[in-house]
Short mmCIF file of C-alpha atoms in Angstrom, two decimals:
data_model
loop_
_atom_site.label_atom_id
_atom_site.label_comp_id
_atom_site.label_asym_id
_atom_site.label_seq_id
_atom_site.Cartn_x
_atom_site.Cartn_y
_atom_site.Cartn_z
CA MET A 25 4.25 20.88 30.83
CA ARG A 26 7.06 22.31 28.24
CA GLY A 27 9.46 24.33 29.12
CA GLN A 28 12.81 25.42 28.14
CA ILE A 29 16.56 24.88 29.93
CA THR A 30 16.96 28.62 31.25
CA SER A 31 20.58 27.31 32.87
CA TYR A 32 22.86 24.60 34.07
CA ASP A 33 25.51 24.17 35.69
CA THR A 34 28.31 21.06 35.11
CA THR A 35 29.95 21.22 38.20
CA THR A 36 26.38 20.51 40.24
CA ASN A 37 25.36 18.77 37.28
CA THR A 38 21.97 20.90 38.11
CA GLY A 39 19.50 24.17 36.19
CA THR A 40 16.99 25.07 35.69
CA ILE A 41 13.83 25.41 33.13
CA ARG A 42 11.30 27.84 32.88
CA GLY A 43 8.07 26.27 31.97
CA GLU A 44 5.64 27.50 29.76
CA ASP A 45 3.34 28.54 32.49
CA GLY A 46 5.71 31.22 33.99
CA ASN A 47 7.58 29.66 36.55
CA SER A 48 11.05 28.33 37.00
CA TYR A 49 11.92 24.62 38.00
CA VAL A 50 15.15 23.56 39.32
CA PHE A 51 16.36 20.19 37.95
CA ALA A 52 19.30 17.92 38.80
CA ARG A 53 21.20 15.70 35.85
CA HIS A 54 19.92 12.25 36.83
CA ASP A 55 16.39 13.59 35.66
CA ILE A 56 17.01 14.03 31.78
CA HIS A 57 16.11 11.02 29.66
CA THR A 58 19.10 10.53 27.64
CA GLY A 59 22.81 11.22 28.19
CA SER A 60 24.04 14.07 25.37
CA ASP A 61 25.00 17.21 26.42
CA ILE A 62 22.42 19.56 27.70
CA ASN A 63 22.67 23.15 26.50
CA VAL A 64 21.00 26.35 27.44
CA GLY A 65 18.24 27.04 25.50
CA HIS A 66 17.13 23.33 25.05
CA ASP A 67 13.13 22.93 24.38
CA VAL A 68 11.74 20.46 26.92
CA ASP A 69 8.85 18.71 28.22
CA PHE A 70 8.90 17.62 31.81
CA VAL A 71 6.65 16.73 34.84
CA PRO A 72 6.30 19.29 38.16
CA ASN A 73 6.70 18.28 41.06
CA GLY A 74 6.70 21.28 43.23
CA SER A 75 9.31 23.81 42.26
CA THR A 76 11.73 20.75 41.04
CA ALA A 77 11.48 19.59 36.87
CA THR A 78 10.88 15.71 37.03
CA GLN A 79 11.25 13.13 34.16
CA ILE A 80 12.58 15.64 31.85
CA VAL A 81 12.87 14.64 27.61
CA ILE A 82 15.36 17.15 25.83
CA LEU A 83 12.60 17.39 22.99
CA GLY A 84 15.45 19.10 20.68
CA LEU A 85 17.30 16.11 20.72
CA ALA A 86 14.10 13.76 19.20
CA SER A 87 13.49 16.40 16.23
CA ALA A 88 17.79 16.05 15.52
CA ALA A 89 17.50 12.64 15.10
CA ALA A 90 14.13 12.63 13.03
CA ASP A 91 15.75 14.77 10.97
CA ALA A 92 19.10 12.61 10.72
CA ALA A 93 16.84 9.81 10.06
CA ALA A 94 15.04 11.81 7.22
CA SER A 95 18.28 12.92 5.85
CA PHE A 96 19.60 8.93 5.57
CA GLY A 97 15.93 8.45 3.88
CA ALA A 98 16.71 11.51 1.37
CA ALA A 99 20.39 9.73 0.99
CA ALA A 100 19.25 6.11 0.26
CA ASN A 101 17.11 7.02 -1.63
CA SER A 102 19.24 9.35 -3.86
CA ALA A 103 22.06 6.91 -3.96
CA ILE A 104 19.50 4.31 -5.09
CA ASN A 105 17.42 6.39 -8.22
CA SER A 106 21.03 7.06 -9.56
CA LEU A 107 21.30 3.42 -10.73
CA PRO A 108 20.52 2.89 -13.73
CA GLY A 109 16.63 2.17 -14.12
CA THR A 110 16.03 2.92 -10.01
CA ASP A 111 14.13 5.87 -11.40
CA GLY A 112 10.72 6.37 -8.20
CA TYR A 113 12.22 3.81 -5.37
CA ASP A 114 11.45 5.75 -2.39
CA PHE A 115 12.70 3.94 0.72
CA LYS A 116 10.79 4.94 3.11
CA SER A 117 7.44 4.18 1.45
CA ALA A 118 8.89 0.68 -0.02
CA MET A 119 10.05 -0.81 3.64
CA LEU A 120 7.26 0.51 5.75
CA THR A 121 4.25 1.04 4.18
CA TYR A 122 2.02 -2.77 3.12
CA THR A 123 -0.30 -0.83 1.36
CA GLY A 124 -0.45 -0.04 -2.74
CA ARG A 125 1.48 -2.73 -6.04
CA MET A 126 5.57 -2.26 -5.60
CA ARG A 127 7.42 -3.40 -8.89
CA ARG A 128 9.69 -6.32 -9.78
CA GLN A 129 12.24 -3.98 -9.80
CA HIS A 130 11.67 -2.46 -7.03
CA PHE A 131 11.27 -5.70 -4.65
CA TRP A 132 14.68 -7.15 -5.65
CA ILE A 133 16.29 -3.00 -4.51
CA SER A 134 14.53 -3.89 -1.45
CA PHE A 135 14.43 -7.27 -1.27
CA LEU A 136 18.59 -7.18 -0.95
CA ILE A 137 18.83 -4.47 1.30
CA ILE A 138 17.06 -6.14 3.82
CA LEU A 139 19.70 -9.69 3.24
CA GLY A 140 22.45 -7.33 3.20
CA ILE A 141 21.48 -5.74 6.35
CA SER A 142 20.48 -9.53 7.85
CA VAL A 143 24.15 -10.48 6.60
CA LEU A 144 25.80 -7.90 8.27
CA THR A 145 23.84 -7.90 11.21
CA SER A 146 23.88 -11.97 12.17
CA TRP A 147 27.25 -11.82 13.29
CA ILE A 148 26.77 -9.47 15.96
CA PRO A 149 24.89 -11.80 19.46
CA LEU A 150 21.99 -10.64 20.85
CA LEU A 151 21.80 -6.91 18.73
CA GLY A 152 21.78 -9.24 15.37
CA GLY A 153 18.84 -10.97 16.68
CA LEU A 154 16.64 -7.83 17.75
CA ILE A 155 17.62 -7.11 14.02
CA GLY A 156 16.35 -9.90 12.03
CA LEU A 157 13.30 -9.56 13.64
CA ALA A 158 12.10 -6.24 12.86
CA LEU A 159 13.67 -7.00 9.98
CA ILE A 160 10.68 -9.34 9.49
CA TYR A 161 7.77 -6.00 8.89
CA PRO A 162 10.12 -4.42 5.98
CA ASN A 163 9.73 -8.03 4.20
CA VAL A 164 6.62 -8.66 4.54
CA CYS A 165 5.85 -4.97 3.56
CA ILE A 166 7.33 -5.37 0.07
CA THR A 167 6.02 -8.90 -0.51
CA ILE A 168 2.38 -7.67 -0.11
CA LYS A 169 3.38 -5.18 -2.49
CA ARG A 170 4.66 -7.19 -5.21
CA LEU A 171 1.60 -9.77 -4.45
CA HIS A 172 -0.76 -7.24 -5.01
CA ASP A 173 0.94 -6.05 -8.63
CA MET A 174 0.58 -9.04 -9.92
CA GLY A 175 -3.41 -8.99 -8.57
CA LYS A 176 -2.79 -11.14 -5.69
CA THR A 177 -4.14 -11.15 -2.37
CA GLY A 178 -0.87 -9.97 0.60
CA TRP A 179 -2.75 -13.13 2.86
CA LEU A 180 -0.45 -15.16 0.01
CA THR A 181 2.76 -14.06 2.00
CA LEU A 182 2.43 -16.99 4.61
CA VAL A 183 3.18 -19.41 2.18
CA PRO A 184 6.93 -19.43 3.15
CA TYR A 185 5.74 -18.99 6.73
CA VAL A 186 3.34 -21.93 6.62
CA GLY A 187 6.16 -23.91 4.76
CA GLY A 188 8.82 -23.49 7.04
CA LEU A 189 6.14 -24.65 9.74
CA ILE A 190 5.24 -27.86 8.15
CA ALA A 191 9.20 -28.85 7.49
CA VAL A 192 9.91 -28.12 11.15
CA ILE A 193 6.77 -30.58 12.19
CA ILE A 194 8.34 -33.21 9.72
CA MET A 195 12.09 -33.08 11.48
CA LEU A 196 10.78 -32.74 14.67
CA ILE A 197 7.71 -35.78 14.23
CA GLY A 198 10.20 -38.08 12.05
CA GLY A 199 13.95 -36.57 13.13
CA GLY A 200 12.98 -36.55 17.32
CA GLY A 201 11.06 -39.91 16.82
CA ALA A 202 14.10 -42.34 17.28
CA PHE A 203 15.56 -40.30 20.08
CA MET A 204 12.25 -40.28 21.90
CA MET A 205 12.08 -44.50 21.32
CA ALA A 206 15.53 -44.74 22.57
CA ALA A 207 14.80 -42.50 25.32
CA VAL A 208 11.41 -44.16 26.43
CA THR A 209 13.54 -47.97 26.52
CA GLY A 210 16.91 -46.74 27.81
CA GLY A 211 18.69 -48.18 24.24
CA GLU A 212 20.97 -46.45 21.80
CA PRO A 213 18.32 -45.62 18.42
CA SER A 214 18.55 -48.68 15.73
CA ALA A 215 20.16 -47.97 12.31
CA ALA A 216 16.71 -48.29 10.83
CA ALA A 217 15.47 -45.17 13.46
CA MET A 218 18.10 -43.19 12.36
CA MET A 219 18.23 -43.45 9.14
CA GLY A 220 14.46 -42.69 9.01
CA ALA A 221 15.53 -39.25 11.36
CA ILE A 222 18.08 -37.91 9.08
CA GLY A 223 15.44 -38.68 6.03
CA ALA A 224 12.86 -36.55 8.21
CA ILE A 225 14.79 -34.04 8.46
CA SER A 226 16.60 -34.33 4.51
CA ILE A 227 12.47 -33.98 2.94
CA GLY A 228 11.65 -31.10 5.61
CA SER A 229 14.28 -28.87 4.89
CA LEU A 230 13.89 -30.02 1.55
CA ILE A 231 10.42 -28.92 2.12
CA ALA A 232 11.08 -25.01 3.67
CA ILE A 233 14.19 -24.19 0.96
CA ILE A 234 11.24 -25.00 -2.30
CA THR A 235 8.93 -23.38 -0.53
CA SER A 236 10.71 -19.96 0.26
CA LEU A 237 13.09 -19.96 -2.93
CA GLY A 238 10.16 -21.34 -4.79
CA PHE A 239 8.00 -18.40 -3.74
CA LEU A 240 10.74 -15.89 -3.80
CA LEU A 241 11.33 -16.27 -7.46
CA TRP A 242 7.48 -16.36 -8.60
CA ILE A 243 7.02 -13.04 -6.76
CA GLY A 244 10.37 -11.26 -8.46
CA ILE A 245 9.55 -13.40 -11.79
CA THR A 246 6.42 -12.38 -12.65
CA ASP A 247 5.42 -8.94 -14.27
CA SER A 248 2.65 -6.68 -13.02
CA GLU A 249 -0.52 -6.94 -13.90
CA PRO A 250 -1.24 -4.35 -16.61
CA GLY A 251 -3.46 -1.30 -15.16
CA THR A 252 -4.87 -0.48 -12.37
CA ASN A 253 -6.16 -3.15 -10.03
CA GLN A 254 -8.42 -3.61 -7.09
CA TYR A 255 -4.56 -2.66 -5.49
CA GLY A 256 -4.13 0.98 -6.96
CA PRO A 257 -2.37 2.29 -10.63
CA ASN A 258 0.41 -0.02 -11.97
CA PRO A 259 3.22 1.09 -10.63
CA LYS A 260 5.09 1.20 -13.83
CA GLY A 261 2.38 3.67 -15.23
CA LEU A 262 1.51 1.38 -17.84
#
C-alpha cells in the first residue's frame, strides 16, 4: 500500500504513516528498508498488519537514486561529447543495449571506460570481482553492436571466449598431466614432463592472447558497413 509519513519521533524511533486508504498506521525504525534519515512527508510503500506498517520502502529515496544515476549519465555524456570527434555518444545506449550498430570511435570510448573501471576496482577484495563480472554485460553489448556495424552476426562475440576455453583445456591437459602422473606413481615429475607442461601452458596462454587481441583489433579497426544493413542505419550517417 502507498502512504506518507506523517510523524516520526527520533527518541523512540517510532512514527505514523497515513495510508492511501485514509487510515493511520504506526511503525518502528527497523521496519524501514533503508539506512537514511526519515523525514515527515516521505512517500512510502508498506505492508499493513492490523494498525502497524511493516516492510516499509521510502519511495522518495529510490527516486533520488534514479535521478542521481540519470545525472551521472548526463554528466558522462557531456564530458565525453566535449572531446573532439565524439559527438553523439550516449553512455546509456552504448553500455546497456545490444541492439543496433556502433561506430569504431564510440566502441573504443566504451571499451576504455570499461577497462578503466576494471583496473581501478580490481584491487578491491570481493567487490572488485563482482564488478568485474558485472562489466561482462556492457562489454558484450558494445561488442555485439560493433559486429552489427560491420554487418556480422553478434554470435561472433563468443570467439574470444571459445579461444579462452580452448586455451584453458590445453593448459589443464598438458600442464596438469605431468603432475597427475607423478601423483599416481608417487614420484617426481620428470624433466621431459615438466618441459611438456611448461610448453602446454605457454601454448595455451599464446592462444588466449592471440584470440582476444586479434578479435579486439578486428572489430576495433574494421570500418562500418556502408548504408543501412539488417541491424539498422549507419551510425555515421553514411
